[in-house]
């Protein structure tokens, strides 16, 4: 039997608020989605003026990051698993509309375990990365030193 950490609404709200502040700082109108370890939405917000496609894309990024335990942009980096020579080429076709293989999705890793994902859509890659990592850093600050949250952009578990 294994004890597990569960991401809850309180933590998701902290992450979304920090993400919105970061989005304002980088001048991007973002949609931010936080999912649990099963890829189900805990919280989702689209900033005023954000693209209408943002919530769906942010949800797919969060789902992918949580389910595959890696930042979504790592799928398409040179030698990545979703490139034409990679072992997972075409993986996004197997789950159309749910699997994202581009920048903006990050697994939420606490004490070495993936407990969810954060997806960000609306800015360019640099902006989405800044906003997503701000959400992870806010979770670390909220949880305190008792927990270790991975807060870098390149996460692969």
mmCIF file of C-alpha atoms in Angstrom:
data_model
loop_
_atom_site.group_PDB
_atom_site.id
_atom_site.type_symbol
_atom_site.label_atom_id
_atom_site.label_comp_id
_atom_site.label_asym_id
_atom_site.label_seq_id
_atom_site.Cartn_x
_atom_site.Cartn_y
_atom_site.Cartn_z
ATOM 1 C CA UNK A 1 0.000 0.000 0.000
ATOM 2 C CA UNK A 2 1.223 3.487 -0.827
ATOM 3 C CA UNK A 3 0.337 6.835 0.693
ATOM 4 C CA UNK A 4 -0.120 9.593 -1.875
ATOM 5 C CA UNK A 5 -0.339 13.363 -1.937
ATOM 6 C CA UNK A 6 -3.463 14.831 -3.546
ATOM 7 C CA UNK A 7 -3.643 18.216 -5.171
ATOM 8 C CA UNK A 8 -6.753 20.077 -4.054
ATOM 9 C CA UNK A 9 -8.638 23.228 -4.999
ATOM 10 C CA UNK A 10 -6.832 25.402 -2.446
ATOM 11 C CA UNK A 11 -3.449 24.663 -4.051
ATOM 12 C CA UNK A 12 -4.863 24.988 -7.564
ATOM 13 C CA UNK A 13 -6.217 28.459 -6.762
ATOM 14 C CA UNK A 14 -2.825 29.550 -5.399
ATOM 15 C CA UNK A 15 -1.179 28.352 -8.610
ATOM 16 C CA UNK A 16 -3.685 30.072 -10.878
ATOM 17 C CA UNK A 17 -3.413 33.397 -9.044
ATOM 18 C CA UNK A 18 0.384 33.333 -9.330
ATOM 19 C CA UNK A 19 0.126 32.364 -12.988
ATOM 20 C CA UNK A 20 -2.170 35.315 -13.709
ATOM 21 C CA UNK A 21 0.255 37.730 -12.047
ATOM 22 C CA UNK A 22 3.106 36.279 -14.106
ATOM 23 C CA UNK A 23 0.985 36.540 -17.256
ATOM 24 C CA UNK A 24 0.407 40.221 -16.587
ATOM 25 C CA UNK A 25 4.154 40.679 -16.044
ATOM 26 C CA UNK A 26 4.982 39.114 -19.439
ATOM 27 C CA UNK A 27 2.008 40.837 -21.091
ATOM 28 C CA UNK A 28 0.144 37.679 -22.149
ATOM 29 C CA UNK A 29 -3.569 36.921 -21.934
ATOM 30 C CA UNK A 30 -3.442 33.317 -20.750
ATOM 31 C CA UNK A 31 -5.707 30.412 -19.983
ATOM 32 C CA UNK A 32 -4.419 28.358 -17.062
ATOM 33 C CA UNK A 33 -5.542 24.840 -16.201
ATOM 34 C CA UNK A 34 -4.639 22.735 -13.173
ATOM 35 C CA UNK A 35 -5.419 19.002 -13.291
ATOM 36 C CA UNK A 36 -5.021 16.175 -10.791
ATOM 37 C CA UNK A 37 -2.917 13.051 -11.264
ATOM 38 C CA UNK A 38 -5.675 11.513 -13.381
ATOM 39 C CA UNK A 39 -5.765 14.483 -15.742
ATOM 40 C CA UNK A 40 -9.107 15.770 -14.470
ATOM 41 C CA UNK A 41 -9.612 19.518 -14.129
ATOM 42 C CA UNK A 42 -9.404 20.992 -10.642
ATOM 43 C CA UNK A 43 -9.384 24.631 -11.764
ATOM 44 C CA UNK A 44 -9.410 26.481 -15.072
ATOM 45 C CA UNK A 45 -9.372 30.207 -15.795
ATOM 46 C CA UNK A 46 -9.196 32.257 -18.957
ATOM 47 C CA UNK A 47 -8.001 35.791 -18.442
ATOM 48 C CA UNK A 48 -10.203 38.591 -19.747
ATOM 49 C CA UNK A 49 -9.460 39.000 -23.441
ATOM 50 C CA UNK A 50 -7.778 35.604 -23.716
ATOM 51 C CA UNK A 51 -8.310 33.513 -26.833
ATOM 52 C CA UNK A 52 -11.446 31.367 -26.874
ATOM 53 C CA UNK A 53 -9.305 28.378 -27.845
ATOM 54 C CA UNK A 54 -7.070 28.808 -24.784
ATOM 55 C CA UNK A 55 -9.030 26.766 -22.221
ATOM 56 C CA UNK A 56 -9.145 23.676 -24.435
ATOM 57 C CA UNK A 57 -5.449 23.912 -25.307
ATOM 58 C CA UNK A 58 -4.402 24.587 -21.683
ATOM 59 C CA UNK A 59 -6.451 21.581 -20.549
ATOM 60 C CA UNK A 60 -4.745 19.319 -23.112
ATOM 61 C CA UNK A 61 -1.312 20.555 -22.061
ATOM 62 C CA UNK A 62 -2.062 19.911 -18.370
ATOM 63 C CA UNK A 63 -3.519 16.455 -19.152
ATOM 64 C CA UNK A 64 -0.469 15.470 -21.194
ATOM 65 C CA UNK A 65 2.037 16.742 -18.639
ATOM 66 C CA UNK A 66 0.299 14.922 -15.804
ATOM 67 C CA UNK A 67 -0.323 11.699 -17.685
ATOM 68 C CA UNK A 68 3.086 11.412 -19.313
ATOM 69 C CA UNK A 69 5.026 12.924 -16.431
ATOM 70 C CA UNK A 70 7.020 15.369 -18.531
ATOM 71 C CA UNK A 71 6.911 18.929 -19.767
ATOM 72 C CA UNK A 72 5.067 18.934 -23.066
ATOM 73 C CA UNK A 73 7.789 20.765 -25.021
ATOM 74 C CA UNK A 74 10.182 17.869 -24.359
ATOM 75 C CA UNK A 75 8.233 15.731 -26.827
ATOM 76 C CA UNK A 76 9.403 17.808 -29.804
ATOM 77 C CA UNK A 77 12.959 18.742 -28.880
ATOM 78 C CA UNK A 78 15.655 17.222 -31.107
ATOM 79 C CA UNK A 79 15.667 13.508 -30.403
ATOM 80 C CA UNK A 80 12.402 13.786 -28.449
ATOM 81 C CA UNK A 81 9.917 10.912 -28.474
ATOM 82 C CA UNK A 82 7.354 12.662 -30.710
ATOM 83 C CA UNK A 83 9.804 13.675 -33.450
ATOM 84 C CA UNK A 84 9.666 11.786 -36.739
ATOM 85 C CA UNK A 85 12.417 9.433 -35.606
ATOM 86 C CA UNK A 86 11.202 9.150 -32.007
ATOM 87 C CA UNK A 87 9.651 6.116 -30.389
ATOM 88 C CA UNK A 88 6.367 7.960 -29.827
ATOM 89 C CA UNK A 89 6.018 9.639 -33.223
ATOM 90 C CA UNK A 90 2.300 10.224 -33.814
ATOM 91 C CA UNK A 91 1.318 9.798 -30.159
ATOM 92 C CA UNK A 92 -0.816 12.927 -30.319
ATOM 93 C CA UNK A 93 -2.916 11.287 -33.052
ATOM 94 C CA UNK A 94 -3.852 8.423 -30.719
ATOM 95 C CA UNK A 95 -5.653 10.820 -28.367
ATOM 96 C CA UNK A 96 -6.887 13.612 -30.635
ATOM 97 C CA UNK A 97 -7.768 16.782 -28.794
ATOM 98 C CA UNK A 98 -6.272 15.542 -25.522
ATOM 99 C CA UNK A 99 -2.538 15.134 -26.128
ATOM 100 C CA UNK A 100 -0.369 18.237 -26.593
ATOM 101 C CA UNK A 101 3.237 18.030 -27.775
ATOM 102 C CA UNK A 102 4.225 21.683 -27.682
ATOM 103 C CA UNK A 103 5.299 24.195 -25.036
ATOM 104 C CA UNK A 104 3.111 25.120 -22.075
ATOM 105 C CA UNK A 105 2.412 21.945 -20.088
ATOM 106 C CA UNK A 106 4.269 20.989 -16.903
ATOM 107 C CA UNK A 107 3.799 18.067 -14.532
ATOM 108 C CA UNK A 108 3.304 19.019 -10.902
ATOM 109 C CA UNK A 109 5.926 16.989 -9.050
ATOM 110 C CA UNK A 110 5.902 17.077 -5.248
ATOM 111 C CA UNK A 111 8.351 15.010 -3.208
ATOM 112 C CA UNK A 112 9.261 13.095 -6.355
ATOM 113 C CA UNK A 113 5.686 12.111 -7.271
ATOM 114 C CA UNK A 114 3.575 13.514 -10.109
ATOM 115 C CA UNK A 115 0.384 14.760 -8.473
ATOM 116 C CA UNK A 116 -1.043 16.728 -11.395
ATOM 117 C CA UNK A 117 -0.292 19.074 -14.233
ATOM 118 C CA UNK A 118 -0.461 22.730 -15.163
ATOM 119 C CA UNK A 119 -1.258 23.866 -18.692
ATOM 120 C CA UNK A 120 -0.864 27.396 -20.020
ATOM 121 C CA UNK A 121 -2.043 28.739 -23.373
ATOM 122 C CA UNK A 122 -2.253 32.195 -24.864
ATOM 123 C CA UNK A 123 1.260 33.552 -25.074
ATOM 124 C CA UNK A 124 4.303 32.549 -27.047
ATOM 125 C CA UNK A 125 6.478 29.692 -25.808
ATOM 126 C CA UNK A 126 8.627 31.901 -23.614
ATOM 127 C CA UNK A 127 5.583 33.540 -22.025
ATOM 128 C CA UNK A 128 3.762 30.238 -21.441
ATOM 129 C CA UNK A 129 6.908 28.827 -19.817
ATOM 130 C CA UNK A 130 7.295 31.828 -17.515
ATOM 131 C CA UNK A 131 3.659 31.588 -16.452
ATOM 132 C CA UNK A 132 3.756 27.816 -15.888
ATOM 133 C CA UNK A 133 6.926 27.921 -13.831
ATOM 134 C CA UNK A 134 5.495 30.804 -11.765
ATOM 135 C CA UNK A 135 2.560 28.547 -10.884
ATOM 136 C CA UNK A 136 4.943 25.783 -9.770
ATOM 137 C CA UNK A 137 7.019 28.213 -7.710
ATOM 138 C CA UNK A 138 3.865 29.504 -6.028
ATOM 139 C CA UNK A 139 2.951 25.954 -5.049
ATOM 140 C CA UNK A 140 6.390 25.494 -3.490
ATOM 141 C CA UNK A 141 6.018 28.718 -1.546
ATOM 142 C CA UNK A 142 2.503 27.767 -0.436
ATOM 143 C CA UNK A 143 3.514 24.280 0.741
ATOM 144 C CA UNK A 144 6.700 25.414 2.464
ATOM 145 C CA UNK A 145 9.916 23.557 3.157
ATOM 146 C CA UNK A 146 8.165 20.353 4.233
ATOM 147 C CA UNK A 147 7.589 19.610 0.536
ATOM 148 C CA UNK A 148 9.840 19.734 -2.521
ATOM 149 C CA UNK A 149 8.190 20.967 -5.729
ATOM 150 C CA UNK A 150 10.032 20.748 -9.061
ATOM 151 C CA UNK A 151 9.933 24.283 -10.444
ATOM 152 C CA UNK A 152 12.130 24.246 -13.544
ATOM 153 C CA UNK A 153 10.740 24.252 -17.082
ATOM 154 C CA UNK A 154 12.254 20.940 -18.213
ATOM 155 C CA UNK A 155 10.629 18.237 -16.089
ATOM 156 C CA UNK A 156 10.775 14.541 -16.899
ATOM 157 C CA UNK A 157 9.834 11.973 -14.288
#
